[in-house]
Amino acid sequence: MTKEELHNYICESSGNESNICQIYAIKDGAAVYEDCFRGFNTTDAVNVMSVTKGVTALLTGIAIDKGYVKSTDQKVLGFFPDYTVKRGEKTIYDVKLKHLLTMTAPYKYKSEPWTKVCTSDDWTKAALDLLGGRRGITGEFKYATLGVQILAGVIENTSGMRCIDFANEYLFKPLEIPAHKLHGASSKEDQFEFLMSKKPKKNEWYNDPENTVTAGWGLTLSAKDMAKIGAMVLNGGVYNGIRIISKSYITEMLTPRVELGERFGNMIYCYLWYRPYKDKPVIAALGDSGNAIYINPEINISVGVTGTYKPRIFDRVRFIEDKIIPVIVGN
């Protein structure tokens, strides 16, 4: 398949590829592939959904590198001295940052109470209210987007900076990613529009009424931005000769932690990043609608793919490997 054939294939798709907006790839430190679809251009931003989590993991590493956080073994409550623990709750005292990063933290719900948290005045506090429970810390994987919100609070409380300012200064700026702004005031209707809209977005990050970013979702990026992030991770925390994150944290972040079941494609979870295979060094940050940062150390490539809202797209890694990679490096 040629680049033109791949472009036409995506444009004509009525299936899982019908929502793709942008593709961008960096190989051996240089841009090698770029394409846009459905009215988007290279610099447009897209709500990348849970790829946001991968960025939050990186920001956590920067906070550790700068000494704001000692390690991922620190207990969560130590970062919130003013938080009042609910009566009878004991498990919360033992929850560590590592549990949040690996989705093994315990919560007091069966399904995530989105309405309760996202209509509250302080989403970080509302997430803390959910943490714990009678079962204790079991090590069981429980995918929890709302719980990741607590990490934004940790970064803000330790650094004294708004999380968005922290991201702009220490991650986006050295990666030459445009500075991001807070989305602003939100409502139920606004959150729905932010999720469902198929139009290009500004360089922004969704936020709660306290102006804290939504750490588990709501960041907008272009595929080019995501490929840059991937290239930095691929290079052990360095981009264009600039050390952004320590190699030791990148290694820690990408260490396999939890083997996931069939629901998650039998992938392996790290610190908010995935390893799709047990026998290949491929790494990915994945979000709903097929948004993805794909990293393959064997061929030294990073690929970013953006897509507007389309539920239940789970095969973007396979699409990248079956369709995009062959066009770039040959069959």
Short mmCIF file of C-alpha atoms in Angstrom, two decimals:
data_model
loop_
_atom_site.label_atom_id
_atom_site.label_comp_id
_atom_site.label_asym_id
_atom_site.label_seq_id
_atom_site.Cartn_x
_atom_site.Cartn_y
_atom_site.Cartn_z
CA MET A 1 0.00 0.00 0.00
CA THR A 2 1.30 3.46 -0.94
CA LYS A 3 0.77 6.65 1.07
CA GLU A 4 -1.89 7.72 -1.40
CA GLU A 5 -3.64 4.36 -1.13
CA LEU A 6 -3.59 4.54 2.66
CA HIS A 7 -5.01 8.06 2.54
CA ASN A 8 -7.85 6.96 0.29
CA TYR A 9 -8.46 3.85 2.41
CA ILE A 10 -8.97 6.00 5.52
CA CYS A 11 -11.06 8.60 3.69
CA GLU A 12 -13.37 5.95 2.29
CA SER A 13 -13.63 3.88 5.46
CA SER A 14 -17.02 3.43 7.09
CA GLY A 15 -15.59 1.32 9.90
CA ASN A 16 -13.05 1.84 12.66
CA GLU A 17 -10.91 4.18 10.56
CA SER A 18 -13.81 6.50 9.68
CA ASN A 19 -13.03 8.91 12.55
CA ILE A 20 -9.27 9.31 12.05
CA CYS A 21 -8.23 12.98 11.91
CA GLN A 22 -4.44 12.92 11.79
CA ILE A 23 -1.46 10.58 11.57
CA TYR A 24 2.10 11.65 12.32
CA ALA A 25 5.24 9.52 12.64
CA ILE A 26 8.80 10.18 13.81
CA LYS A 27 11.51 7.65 13.02
CA ASP A 28 15.18 7.91 13.97
CA GLY A 29 14.50 11.41 15.29
CA ALA A 30 12.98 12.78 12.07
CA ALA A 31 9.41 13.22 10.83
CA VAL A 32 8.74 10.55 8.21
CA TYR A 33 4.98 10.53 7.74
CA GLU A 34 2.18 13.07 8.05
CA ASP A 35 -1.41 13.04 6.87
CA CYS A 36 -4.72 14.64 7.81
CA PHE A 37 -8.35 13.81 7.17
CA ARG A 38 -11.90 15.13 7.47
CA GLY A 39 -11.06 18.82 7.48
CA PHE A 40 -8.27 18.67 10.06
CA ASN A 41 -4.77 20.04 9.54
CA THR A 42 -1.48 19.16 11.24
CA THR A 43 -1.69 21.81 13.96
CA ASP A 44 -5.32 21.18 14.98
CA ALA A 45 -5.89 19.67 18.41
CA VAL A 46 -8.20 16.77 19.25
CA ASN A 47 -9.58 15.53 22.57
CA VAL A 48 -7.26 12.54 22.95
CA MET A 49 -9.33 10.96 25.72
CA SER A 50 -7.35 8.58 27.95
CA VAL A 51 -4.04 9.31 26.23
CA THR A 52 -4.25 12.10 28.81
CA LYS A 53 -3.42 9.48 31.44
CA GLY A 54 -0.09 8.76 29.78
CA VAL A 55 0.76 12.46 29.94
CA THR A 56 -0.20 12.55 33.61
CA ALA A 57 2.19 9.66 34.25
CA LEU A 58 4.95 11.71 32.64
CA LEU A 59 4.12 14.77 34.74
CA THR A 60 4.28 12.59 37.84
CA GLY A 61 7.77 11.57 36.81
CA ILE A 62 8.83 15.17 36.35
CA ALA A 63 7.51 15.95 39.84
CA ILE A 64 9.68 13.12 41.17
CA ASP A 65 12.73 14.27 39.21
CA LYS A 66 12.36 17.78 40.63
CA GLY A 67 12.06 16.50 44.17
CA TYR A 68 8.47 17.56 44.73
CA VAL A 69 7.56 13.91 45.17
CA LYS A 70 10.01 11.42 46.69
CA SER A 71 8.77 8.26 45.03
CA THR A 72 5.70 6.40 43.84
CA ASP A 73 5.77 4.48 47.12
CA GLN A 74 4.59 7.56 49.02
CA LYS A 75 1.12 7.32 50.49
CA VAL A 76 -1.54 9.44 48.86
CA LEU A 77 -2.96 11.02 52.00
CA GLY A 78 0.40 12.58 52.82
CA PHE A 79 -0.14 14.99 49.94
CA PHE A 80 -3.52 16.16 51.24
CA PRO A 81 -3.00 17.18 54.90
CA ASP A 82 -6.25 19.16 54.98
CA TYR A 83 -8.40 16.31 53.71
CA THR A 84 -10.83 14.83 56.24
CA VAL A 85 -11.14 11.07 55.98
CA LYS A 86 -14.68 9.76 56.18
CA ARG A 87 -15.64 8.06 59.40
CA GLY A 88 -14.80 4.35 59.50
CA GLU A 89 -12.56 4.48 56.44
CA LYS A 90 -9.19 2.78 57.02
CA THR A 91 -7.97 1.49 53.67
CA ILE A 92 -7.30 4.96 52.27
CA TYR A 93 -4.38 5.40 54.66
CA ASP A 94 -2.44 2.65 52.86
CA VAL A 95 -3.02 3.74 49.26
CA LYS A 96 0.18 4.76 47.47
CA LEU A 97 0.80 6.76 44.32
CA LYS A 98 1.88 3.50 42.73
CA HIS A 99 -1.64 2.13 43.20
CA LEU A 100 -3.11 5.08 41.31
CA LEU A 101 -0.57 4.75 38.51
CA THR A 102 -1.19 1.02 38.04
CA MET A 103 -4.98 1.13 38.49
CA THR A 104 -4.74 -1.15 41.50
CA ALA A 105 -6.13 1.40 43.97
CA PRO A 106 -9.36 0.34 45.74
CA TYR A 107 -12.58 2.35 45.38
CA LYS A 108 -15.95 2.38 47.11
CA TYR A 109 -18.14 1.89 44.04
CA LYS A 110 -19.09 -0.72 41.47
CA SER A 111 -19.08 1.67 38.52
CA GLU A 112 -17.49 5.10 38.30
CA PRO A 113 -19.88 7.83 39.60
CA TRP A 114 -19.20 10.34 36.85
CA THR A 115 -22.14 12.60 37.59
CA LYS A 116 -21.29 12.85 41.29
CA VAL A 117 -17.67 13.80 40.65
CA CYS A 118 -18.11 15.94 37.55
CA THR A 119 -20.83 18.09 39.11
CA SER A 120 -18.86 18.65 42.33
CA ASP A 121 -16.95 21.83 43.15
CA ASP A 122 -13.62 20.03 43.60
CA TRP A 123 -13.07 16.91 41.49
CA THR A 124 -9.86 15.95 43.27
CA LYS A 125 -11.58 15.93 46.66
CA ALA A 126 -14.54 14.06 45.17
CA ALA A 127 -12.13 11.42 43.85
CA LEU A 128 -10.48 11.13 47.26
CA ASP A 129 -13.92 10.52 48.77
CA LEU A 130 -14.19 7.41 46.58
CA LEU A 131 -10.82 5.98 47.57
CA GLY A 132 -10.62 3.03 49.98
CA GLY A 133 -13.30 0.56 51.00
CA ARG A 134 -13.77 -2.50 53.20
CA ARG A 135 -11.93 -4.95 50.94
CA GLY A 136 -8.60 -3.25 51.51
CA ILE A 137 -5.80 -3.18 48.96
CA THR A 138 -6.07 -6.38 46.96
CA GLY A 139 -3.82 -5.52 44.01
CA GLU A 140 -6.77 -6.11 41.68
CA PHE A 141 -6.79 -4.04 38.49
CA LYS A 142 -9.74 -1.63 38.43
CA TYR A 143 -9.78 0.83 35.56
CA ALA A 144 -10.59 4.17 37.20
CA THR A 145 -10.38 7.37 35.20
CA LEU A 146 -11.74 9.44 38.09
CA GLY A 147 -9.06 8.18 40.46
CA VAL A 148 -6.28 9.50 38.21
CA GLN A 149 -7.60 12.97 39.09
CA ILE A 150 -5.86 12.65 42.45
CA LEU A 151 -2.46 12.77 40.72
CA ALA A 152 -3.19 16.28 39.45
CA GLY A 153 -3.84 17.33 43.04
CA VAL A 154 -0.54 15.77 44.12
CA ILE A 155 1.38 17.73 41.49
CA GLU A 156 -0.32 20.99 42.42
CA ASN A 157 0.03 20.57 46.18
CA THR A 158 3.73 19.68 45.99
CA SER A 159 4.91 22.07 43.27
CA GLY A 160 2.77 25.07 44.17
CA MET A 161 1.91 25.37 40.47
CA ARG A 162 -1.29 24.77 38.58
CA CYS A 163 -0.98 21.43 36.84
CA ILE A 164 -1.50 23.06 33.45
CA ASP A 165 1.32 25.54 34.13
CA PHE A 166 3.50 22.64 35.29
CA ALA A 167 2.75 20.76 32.05
CA ASN A 168 3.37 23.81 29.88
CA GLU A 169 6.69 24.66 31.52
CA TYR A 170 8.25 21.25 32.01
CA LEU A 171 6.76 19.05 29.28
CA PHE A 172 5.08 20.93 26.46
CA LYS A 173 7.59 23.79 26.13
CA PRO A 174 10.72 21.61 25.77
CA LEU A 175 8.82 19.37 23.33
CA GLU A 176 7.83 22.46 21.30
CA ILE A 177 4.17 21.63 21.84
CA PRO A 178 1.92 24.73 21.92
CA ALA A 179 1.14 26.11 25.36
CA HIS A 180 -2.23 24.92 26.61
CA LYS A 181 -4.96 26.85 28.38
CA LEU A 182 -7.68 25.69 30.73
CA HIS A 183 -10.95 24.90 28.99
CA GLY A 184 -12.88 27.12 31.40
CA ALA A 185 -16.26 26.88 33.05
CA SER A 186 -18.15 23.70 32.30
CA SER A 187 -21.61 22.25 32.57
CA LYS A 188 -23.12 18.87 31.83
CA GLU A 189 -23.99 20.13 28.35
CA ASP A 190 -20.49 21.51 27.83
CA GLN A 191 -18.86 18.24 28.87
CA PHE A 192 -21.06 16.38 26.39
CA GLU A 193 -20.17 18.83 23.62
CA PHE A 194 -16.45 18.56 24.42
CA LEU A 195 -16.68 14.78 24.14
CA MET A 196 -18.90 14.48 21.07
CA SER A 197 -17.86 17.39 18.84
CA LYS A 198 -16.12 16.42 15.61
CA LYS A 199 -14.60 19.87 15.08
CA PRO A 200 -10.94 20.78 15.72
CA LYS A 201 -10.27 22.02 19.24
CA LYS A 202 -8.04 24.65 20.76
CA ASN A 203 -4.87 23.74 22.62
CA GLU A 204 -6.59 23.26 25.96
CA TRP A 205 -7.14 20.93 28.87
CA TYR A 206 -10.51 20.36 30.51
CA ASN A 207 -10.69 21.47 34.13
CA ASP A 208 -12.84 21.40 37.25
CA PRO A 209 -14.26 24.47 39.07
CA GLU A 210 -10.99 24.70 41.04
CA ASN A 211 -9.08 25.11 37.76
CA THR A 212 -7.38 21.76 38.19
CA VAL A 213 -7.04 19.80 34.96
CA THR A 214 -8.85 16.52 34.40
CA ALA A 215 -5.90 14.19 34.80
CA GLY A 216 -7.54 11.12 33.28
CA TRP A 217 -9.11 12.68 30.18
CA GLY A 218 -9.76 16.00 28.45
CA LEU A 219 -6.32 17.00 27.13
CA THR A 220 -6.25 18.11 23.50
CA LEU A 221 -3.25 17.31 21.31
CA SER A 222 -2.43 16.87 17.66
CA ALA A 223 -1.00 13.65 16.27
CA LYS A 224 2.27 15.55 15.83
CA ASP A 225 2.26 16.46 19.52
CA MET A 226 1.66 12.83 20.46
CA ALA A 227 4.41 11.58 18.16
CA LYS A 228 6.81 14.02 19.84
CA ILE A 229 5.84 12.72 23.27
CA GLY A 230 6.38 9.20 22.01
CA ALA A 231 9.77 10.08 20.53
CA MET A 232 10.86 11.51 23.88
CA VAL A 233 9.75 8.36 25.72
CA LEU A 234 11.44 6.20 23.07
CA ASN A 235 14.67 8.13 23.64
CA GLY A 236 14.63 7.55 27.38
CA GLY A 237 13.32 11.00 28.33
CA VAL A 238 15.40 13.08 25.92
CA TYR A 239 14.07 15.17 23.01
CA ASN A 240 16.29 17.16 20.62
CA GLY A 241 19.18 16.70 23.00
CA ILE A 242 17.25 18.07 25.99
CA ARG A 243 16.66 15.89 29.03
CA ILE A 244 12.96 16.27 29.94
CA ILE A 245 12.43 13.26 32.21
CA SER A 246 15.00 11.01 33.85
CA LYS A 247 15.76 7.72 32.17
CA SER A 248 15.25 5.98 35.51
CA TYR A 249 11.66 7.18 35.72
CA ILE A 250 10.91 6.27 32.09
CA THR A 251 12.19 2.77 32.85
CA GLU A 252 10.08 2.60 36.01
CA MET A 253 7.02 3.94 34.21
CA LEU A 254 7.25 1.33 31.45
CA THR A 255 7.98 -1.66 33.67
CA PRO A 256 5.22 -4.27 33.27
CA ARG A 257 2.97 -4.27 36.35
CA VAL A 258 -0.38 -5.95 35.75
CA GLU A 259 -1.43 -8.56 33.21
CA LEU A 260 -4.85 -7.57 31.90
CA GLY A 261 -7.63 -9.86 30.79
CA GLU A 262 -9.52 -10.32 27.56
CA ARG A 263 -11.52 -7.12 28.11
CA PHE A 264 -8.27 -5.16 27.64
CA GLY A 265 -6.91 -7.31 24.84
CA ASN A 266 -4.65 -9.28 27.20
CA MET A 267 -2.28 -6.32 27.29
CA ILE A 268 0.05 -5.47 30.17
CA TYR A 269 -0.37 -2.32 32.22
CA CYS A 270 2.52 -0.16 33.40
CA TYR A 271 2.15 3.35 34.90
CA LEU A 272 -0.91 4.49 32.89
CA TRP A 273 0.80 3.17 29.73
CA TYR A 274 0.27 -0.19 28.02
CA ARG A 275 2.48 -2.93 26.65
CA PRO A 276 0.28 -4.60 24.00
CA TYR A 277 2.46 -7.73 23.79
CA LYS A 278 4.35 -9.96 26.19
CA ASP A 279 7.01 -10.82 23.63
CA LYS A 280 7.52 -7.45 21.91
CA PRO A 281 8.81 -4.13 23.35
CA VAL A 282 5.94 -2.09 21.87
CA ILE A 283 4.57 0.64 24.19
CA ALA A 284 1.36 2.64 23.85
CA ALA A 285 -0.74 5.31 25.49
CA LEU A 286 -4.31 4.58 24.43
CA GLY A 287 -7.56 6.50 24.54
CA ASP A 288 -11.13 5.94 23.49
CA SER A 289 -11.99 6.61 19.84
CA GLY A 290 -8.66 5.08 18.84
CA ASN A 291 -6.45 7.95 19.98
CA ALA A 292 -2.97 6.54 20.41
CA ILE A 293 0.71 7.11 20.97
CA TYR A 294 2.47 4.06 19.54
CA ILE A 295 6.16 3.40 20.25
CA ASN A 296 8.20 0.60 18.72
CA PRO A 297 11.84 0.51 19.89
CA GLU A 298 12.74 -2.27 17.45
CA ILE A 299 12.31 0.06 14.48
CA ASN A 300 12.88 3.30 16.45
CA ILE A 301 9.52 4.82 15.56
CA SER A 302 6.82 6.82 17.32
CA VAL A 303 3.36 7.25 15.79
CA GLY A 304 0.53 9.53 16.87
CA VAL A 305 -3.04 8.95 15.70
CA THR A 306 -6.01 11.17 16.60
CA GLY A 307 -9.71 10.50 16.17
CA THR A 308 -12.96 12.22 16.98
CA TYR A 309 -15.51 10.50 19.20
CA LYS A 310 -16.40 7.00 18.07
CA PRO A 311 -16.93 4.38 20.78
CA ARG A 312 -15.48 0.89 21.02
CA ILE A 313 -12.40 1.20 18.84
CA PHE A 314 -9.88 -1.24 20.30
CA ASP A 315 -7.64 -2.16 17.39
CA ARG A 316 -5.62 1.00 16.74
CA VAL A 317 -2.32 -0.70 17.57
CA ARG A 318 -3.06 -3.40 15.03
CA PHE A 319 -4.09 -0.78 12.46
CA ILE A 320 -0.84 1.11 12.99
CA GLU A 321 1.18 -2.06 12.59
CA ASP A 322 -0.79 -3.49 9.66
CA LYS A 323 -1.37 -0.32 7.63
CA ILE A 324 0.80 2.61 8.71
CA ILE A 325 4.14 1.01 9.56
CA PRO A 326 4.44 -0.88 6.24
CA VAL A 327 3.90 2.37 4.33
CA ILE A 328 6.73 4.02 6.30
CA VAL A 329 9.33 1.26 6.54
CA GLY A 330 8.18 -1.13 3.81
CA ASN A 331 6.85 -4.64 4.05
#
